[in-house]
Coordinates of N, CA, C and O in Angstrom, one line a residue:
M1 N 4.2 -53.7 56.4 CA 4.9 -53.2 55.1 C 6.3 -52.6 55.1 O 6.8 -52.3 56.2
S2 N 6.5 -53.0 54.0 CA 8.0 -52.4 53.6 C 7.8 -50.7 53.1 O 6.8 -50.6 52.0
S3 N 8.8 -50.4 53.1 CA 8.9 -48.5 52.5 C 9.8 -48.5 51.9 O 11.0 -49.1 52.5
F4 N 9.9 -47.8 50.9 CA 10.9 -47.8 50.1 C 10.9 -46.3 49.5 O 9.5 -45.6 49.2
A5 N 11.9 -45.5 49.3 CA 11.9 -44.0 48.8 C 12.4 -44.5 47.5 O 13.2 -45.0 47.4
L6 N 11.6 -43.7 46.7 CA 12.0 -43.9 45.1 C 12.9 -42.1 45.0 O 12.5 -40.9 45.3
T7 N 13.8 -42.5 44.7 CA 15.0 -41.2 44.3 C 15.2 -41.4 42.7 O 15.3 -42.3 42.2
S8 N 15.4 -40.3 42.0 CA 16.1 -39.9 41.0 C 17.2 -38.8 40.9 O 17.1 -38.3 41.9
P9 N 17.9 -39.4 40.0 CA 19.0 -38.4 40.0 C 18.5 -36.9 39.5 O 17.4 -36.9 39.1
P10 N 19.0 -35.7 40.2 CA 18.6 -34.4 39.8 C 18.9 -34.2 38.3 O 19.8 -35.0 37.6
I11 N 18.0 -33.6 37.5 CA 17.9 -33.4 36.3 C 18.9 -32.0 36.2 O 18.4 -30.6 37.0
T12 N 19.8 -31.9 35.5 CA 20.5 -30.7 35.2 C 20.8 -30.2 33.6 O 20.3 -31.0 32.7
G13 N 20.9 -28.9 33.7 CA 21.2 -28.5 32.4 C 19.4 -27.8 31.8 O 19.4 -27.3 30.8
L14 N 18.6 -27.8 32.6 CA 17.3 -27.6 32.3 C 17.3 -26.1 33.1 O 17.7 -25.9 34.0
T15 N 16.6 -25.0 32.8 CA 16.7 -23.9 33.1 C 14.7 -23.5 33.0 O 14.3 -24.0 32.0
A16 N 14.1 -22.6 34.0 CA 12.7 -22.6 34.0 C 12.8 -21.8 32.5 O 13.3 -20.7 32.7
S17 N 11.5 -21.7 31.8 CA 11.3 -21.3 30.7 C 10.8 -19.4 30.9 O 10.0 -19.7 31.7
Q18 N 11.6 -18.7 30.8 CA 10.8 -17.2 31.1 C 10.3 -16.8 30.0 O 10.6 -17.0 28.8
G19 N 9.2 -16.3 30.2 CA 8.4 -15.7 29.0 C 9.2 -14.7 28.4 O 10.4 -14.1 28.7
P20 N 8.7 -13.7 27.4 CA 9.0 -12.5 26.8 C 9.5 -11.8 27.9 O 9.0 -11.3 29.0
T21 N 10.7 -11.4 28.0 CA 11.1 -10.2 28.8 C 10.5 -9.0 28.8 O 9.8 -8.6 27.5
A22 N 10.8 -8.2 29.6 CA 9.9 -6.7 29.2 C 10.6 -5.8 28.2 O 9.5 -5.2 27.4
A23 N 11.5 -5.9 27.9 CA 12.4 -5.1 27.1 C 11.8 -5.7 25.3 O 11.0 -4.7 24.6
S24 N 11.4 -6.9 25.2 CA 11.0 -7.6 24.0 C 9.6 -7.2 24.2 O 8.7 -7.1 22.9
A25 N 8.7 -7.3 25.0 CA 7.3 -7.0 25.3 C 7.0 -5.9 24.9 O 6.2 -5.3 24.2
A26 N 8.0 -4.8 25.2 CA 7.6 -3.6 24.8 C 7.7 -3.6 23.8 O 7.4 -2.3 23.0
E27 N 9.2 -4.3 22.9 CA 9.5 -3.7 21.8 C 8.4 -3.8 20.7 O 7.7 -3.7 19.7
L28 N 7.6 -5.4 21.2 CA 6.5 -5.8 20.4 C 5.0 -5.1 20.5 O 4.5 -4.8 19.0
L29 N 5.3 -4.3 21.2 CA 4.1 -3.3 21.8 C 4.1 -2.4 20.8 O 3.3 -1.8 20.0
K30 N 5.5 -1.7 20.8 CA 5.8 -0.6 20.4 C 5.9 -0.8 18.6 O 5.3 -0.3 17.8
R31 N 6.2 -2.0 18.1 CA 6.0 -2.6 16.8 C 4.4 -2.4 16.5 O 4.0 -2.2 15.0
G32 N 4.0 -3.4 17.0 CA 2.3 -3.0 17.0 C 1.5 -1.7 16.7 O 0.8 -1.5 15.8
K33 N 2.0 -0.8 17.6 CA 1.8 0.9 17.5 C 1.9 1.3 16.1 O 1.4 2.1 15.9
I34 N 3.3 0.8 15.6 CA 3.8 1.7 14.8 C 2.5 1.0 13.5 O 2.6 2.1 12.7
K35 N 2.8 -0.3 13.2 CA 1.9 -0.6 12.2 C 0.5 -0.4 12.3 O 0.0 0.3 11.3
E36 N 0.0 -0.2 13.3 CA -1.3 0.4 13.3 C -1.5 1.6 12.9 O -2.1 2.3 11.9
T37 N -0.4 2.6 13.5 CA -0.3 4.2 12.8 C -0.2 4.2 11.2 O -0.7 5.2 10.9
A38 N 0.6 3.3 11.0 CA 0.8 3.2 9.2 C -0.1 3.0 8.5 O -0.4 3.3 7.7
Q39 N -1.1 1.9 9.1 CA -2.3 1.5 8.7 C -3.3 3.0 8.4 O -3.8 2.9 7.4
K40 N -3.2 3.4 9.6 CA -4.2 4.6 9.4 C -3.9 5.6 8.8 O -4.9 6.5 8.3
F41 N -2.6 6.1 8.8 CA -2.2 7.0 7.7 C -2.2 6.5 6.5 O -3.0 7.6 5.3
E42 N -2.2 5.3 5.8 CA -2.5 4.8 4.1 C -4.0 4.8 4.6 O -4.5 5.6 3.5
A43 N -5.1 4.4 5.7 CA -6.2 4.5 5.0 C -6.8 6.3 4.9 O -7.9 6.6 3.9
S44 N -5.7 6.8 5.7 CA -6.4 8.6 5.8 C -5.7 9.1 4.4 O -6.9 10.0 3.7
F45 N -4.8 8.8 4.1 CA -4.5 8.9 2.4 C -5.5 8.7 1.5 O -5.9 9.4 0.5
L46 N -5.7 7.4 1.6 CA -6.8 7.0 0.4 C -8.1 7.5 0.2 O -8.8 8.0 -0.3
S47 N -8.5 8.0 1.8 CA -9.7 8.4 2.1 C -10.1 10.1 1.3 O -11.0 10.2 0.1
V48 N -8.6 10.6 1.3 CA -8.4 11.8 0.7 C -8.7 12.0 -0.6 O -9.2 12.7 -1.3
M49 N -7.8 11.0 -1.3 CA -7.6 10.6 -2.8 C -9.4 10.2 -3.0 O -9.7 10.5 -4.1
M50 N -9.8 9.1 -2.6 CA -11.1 9.0 -3.1 C -12.0 10.3 -2.9 O -13.1 10.0 -3.7
Q51 N -12.2 11.0 -2.1 CA -13.1 12.1 -1.7 C -12.9 12.9 -3.2 O -13.7 13.3 -3.7
S52 N -11.4 12.8 -3.2 CA -11.4 14.0 -4.4 C -11.7 13.5 -5.6 O -12.5 14.2 -6.9
M53 N -11.5 11.7 -5.8 CA -11.8 11.3 -7.0 C -13.2 11.5 -7.6 O -14.2 11.3 -8.5
F54 N -14.0 11.0 -6.1 CA -15.6 11.4 -6.4 C -16.3 12.3 -6.4 O -17.7 12.6 -6.4
E55 N -15.2 13.8 -6.5 CA -15.9 15.1 -6.3 C -16.8 15.6 -7.7 O -18.1 15.8 -7.1
G56 N -16.5 15.3 -8.3 CA -17.2 15.5 -9.9 C -18.0 14.5 -10.3 O -18.9 14.4 -11.2
V57 N -18.4 13.4 -9.7 CA -19.1 12.3 -10.0 C -20.8 12.5 -9.5 O -21.3 13.0 -8.3
K58 N -21.7 12.6 -10.2 CA -23.0 13.0 -10.1 C -23.7 11.7 -10.3 O -23.6 11.0 -11.2
T59 N -24.8 11.3 -9.2 CA -25.6 10.4 -9.3 C -27.1 10.6 -9.8 O -27.7 11.7 -9.5
P60 N -27.9 10.1 -10.3 CA -28.9 10.3 -11.1 C -30.0 10.0 -10.0 O -30.1 9.5 -9.1
E61 N -30.8 11.5 -9.8 CA -31.7 11.3 -8.7 C -32.7 10.2 -8.2 O -32.8 10.1 -7.3
P62 N -33.0 9.6 -9.2 CA -34.2 8.6 -8.5 C -33.0 7.1 -7.3 O -33.8 6.6 -6.6
F63 N -31.9 6.9 -7.8 CA -30.9 6.6 -7.1 C -29.8 6.7 -5.9 O -29.3 6.5 -5.8
G64 N -30.1 8.3 -5.8 CA -29.2 9.2 -5.2 C -29.2 10.5 -5.2 O -30.3 11.1 -5.8
G65 N -28.2 11.0 -5.1 CA -28.0 12.7 -4.9 C -28.3 13.6 -3.7 O -28.9 12.7 -2.9
G66 N -28.5 14.6 -4.1 CA -29.2 15.3 -3.0 C -28.2 15.6 -1.7 O -26.7 14.9 -1.6
Q67 N -28.7 16.1 -0.6 CA -27.8 16.7 0.3 C -27.4 15.5 1.3 O -26.9 15.5 2.1
G68 N -28.4 14.3 1.2 CA -28.0 13.2 1.6 C -26.7 12.5 1.1 O -26.1 12.1 2.1
E69 N -26.8 12.3 0.4 CA -25.8 11.6 -0.5 C -24.1 12.8 -0.3 O -23.0 12.2 0.2
E70 N -24.7 13.9 -0.1 CA -23.4 14.7 -0.2 C -23.0 14.8 1.3 O -21.6 14.5 1.8
M71 N -24.1 14.3 2.5 CA -23.4 14.3 3.7 C -22.8 13.3 3.9 O -21.8 13.1 4.7
F72 N -23.0 12.0 3.4 CA -22.7 10.8 3.7 C -21.3 10.1 3.0 O -20.8 9.3 3.3
K73 N -21.2 11.1 1.5 CA -20.4 10.9 1.0 C -18.7 10.8 1.4 O -17.8 9.6 1.4
S74 N -18.2 11.3 2.5 CA -17.3 11.1 3.4 C -17.0 10.2 3.9 O -16.2 9.5 4.0
L75 N -18.4 9.6 5.0 CA -18.3 8.2 5.4 C -18.1 7.0 4.6 O -17.2 6.1 4.8
L76 N -18.8 7.2 3.2 CA -18.5 6.2 2.3 C -16.9 5.9 2.0 O -16.3 5.0 1.8
T77 N -16.4 7.2 1.7 CA -15.2 7.0 1.3 C -13.9 6.7 2.0 O -12.9 5.9 1.9
D78 N -14.3 6.9 3.6 CA -13.5 6.6 4.5 C -13.6 5.1 4.7 O -12.3 4.3 5.3
A79 N -15.0 4.6 4.9 CA -15.0 2.7 4.9 C -14.3 2.0 3.6 O -14.1 1.2 4.2
M80 N -14.4 2.8 2.5 CA -13.4 2.2 1.2 C -11.8 2.2 1.7 O -11.5 1.1 1.4
A81 N -11.7 3.1 2.2 CA -10.3 3.3 2.5 C -9.7 2.5 2.9 O -9.0 2.0 3.0
K82 N -10.3 2.2 4.3 CA -10.2 1.5 5.6 C -9.9 -0.1 4.9 O -9.2 -1.0 5.6
E83 N -11.3 -0.3 4.0 CA -11.2 -1.4 3.4 C -10.3 -2.0 2.6 O -9.5 -3.3 2.5
V84 N -9.6 -1.2 1.5 CA -8.4 -1.0 0.8 C -7.1 -1.2 1.5 O -6.5 -2.4 1.4
T85 N -7.2 -0.9 2.8 CA -6.0 -0.8 3.8 C -5.8 -2.3 4.4 O -4.7 -2.7 4.4
K86 N -6.9 -2.6 4.9 CA -7.1 -3.6 5.4 C -6.8 -5.1 4.6 O -6.2 -6.1 5.0
S87 N -7.0 -4.8 3.3 CA -7.0 -6.2 2.4 C -5.4 -6.0 1.7 O -5.4 -6.6 0.7
G88 N -4.8 -5.2 1.9 CA -3.3 -5.3 1.9 C -2.6 -3.3 1.4 O -1.8 -3.3 1.4
G89 N -3.7 -2.9 1.1 CA -3.9 -1.3 0.6 C -2.6 -1.5 -0.8 O -2.3 -2.1 -1.6
I90 N -2.0 0.0 -0.7 CA -1.3 0.5 -1.9 C 0.3 0.5 -1.7 O 0.9 0.7 -2.4
G91 N 0.7 0.0 -0.5 CA 1.8 0.0 -0.2 C 2.6 1.5 1.0 O 3.6 1.6 0.8
V92 N 1.7 2.0 1.0 CA 1.9 3.3 1.6 C 2.2 2.7 3.2 O 3.5 3.3 3.8
A93 N 1.2 2.1 3.4 CA 1.8 1.9 4.9 C 2.8 1.2 5.4 O 3.4 1.2 6.3
A94 N 3.4 0.0 4.5 CA 4.5 -0.6 4.6 C 5.8 0.3 4.5 O 6.7 0.3 5.3
T95 N 5.8 1.5 3.6 CA 6.7 2.5 3.7 C 6.7 3.2 4.6 O 7.8 3.7 5.5
V96 N 5.5 3.7 5.3 CA 5.6 4.1 6.3 C 6.1 3.8 7.7 O 6.9 4.1 8.4
Q97 N 5.5 2.5 8.0 CA 6.2 1.4 8.7 C 7.7 1.1 8.7 O 8.2 1.6 9.5
R98 N 8.1 0.9 7.6 CA 9.3 1.0 7.8 C 10.1 2.2 8.1 O 11.3 2.3 9.2
E99 N 9.9 3.0 7.5 CA 10.4 4.5 8.3 C 10.4 4.9 9.7 O 11.1 5.1 10.3
M100 N 9.1 4.6 10.1 CA 8.8 4.5 11.8 C 10.1 4.0 12.3 O 10.7 4.5 13.5
L101 N 9.9 2.7 11.8 CA 10.9 1.6 12.7 C 12.3 2.2 13.1 O 13.1 2.3 13.5
K102 N 12.8 2.7 11.5 CA 14.0 3.1 11.7 C 14.2 4.6 12.5 O 15.1 4.6 13.5
M103 N 13.4 5.2 12.6 CA 13.4 6.3 13.5 C 13.0 6.1 15.2 O 14.1 6.6 15.9
Q104 N 12.8 5.0 15.3 CA 12.6 4.3 16.6 C 13.8 3.5 17.1 O 14.1 2.7 18.1
G105 N 14.9 3.2 15.9 CA 16.1 2.2 15.7 C 15.8 1.0 15.9 O 16.3 0.1 16.5
L106 N 14.8 0.4 15.3 CA 14.1 -0.7 15.6 C 14.8 -1.4 14.2 O 14.4 -1.1 13.4
Q107 N 15.0 -2.6 13.9 CA 15.1 -3.3 12.8 C 14.0 -3.8 12.4 O 13.0 -4.0 12.5
E108 N 13.9 -3.8 10.9 CA 12.6 -4.3 10.1 C 12.9 -6.1 10.3 O 13.6 -6.6 10.2
A109 N 11.4 -6.3 10.6 CA 11.3 -7.8 11.2 C 11.3 -8.6 9.5 O 10.9 -8.3 8.7
A110 N 12.1 -9.9 10.2 CA 12.1 -10.8 9.1 C 11.0 -11.3 8.2 O 10.1 -11.9 9.1
Q111 N 10.9 -11.5 7.1 CA 9.4 -12.0 6.6 C 9.8 -13.2 6.1 O 10.4 -13.7 5.8

């Protein structure tokens, strides 16, 4: 039997791909938390606005009204505010996020 060795020239110029560095991972985490906080702020703001908007609205008795509706109206306005924010909101979250990024010394991400 004949034996032969397969040899190949060494590959140069390639480096092992390192994943995201700790600094960039921490920055991404910080950016994510800032975005989440800004969206929660907008949802809270919208909830307060909607509660005052629905304050004078009365529902006819056969289809609503009473203590039950009064009890759960705040939950309804919270849910509506979260959905409005999730679908793009009114721009409060974007402004708050931009200012929070500035306060942390981070640049706004290119879109």
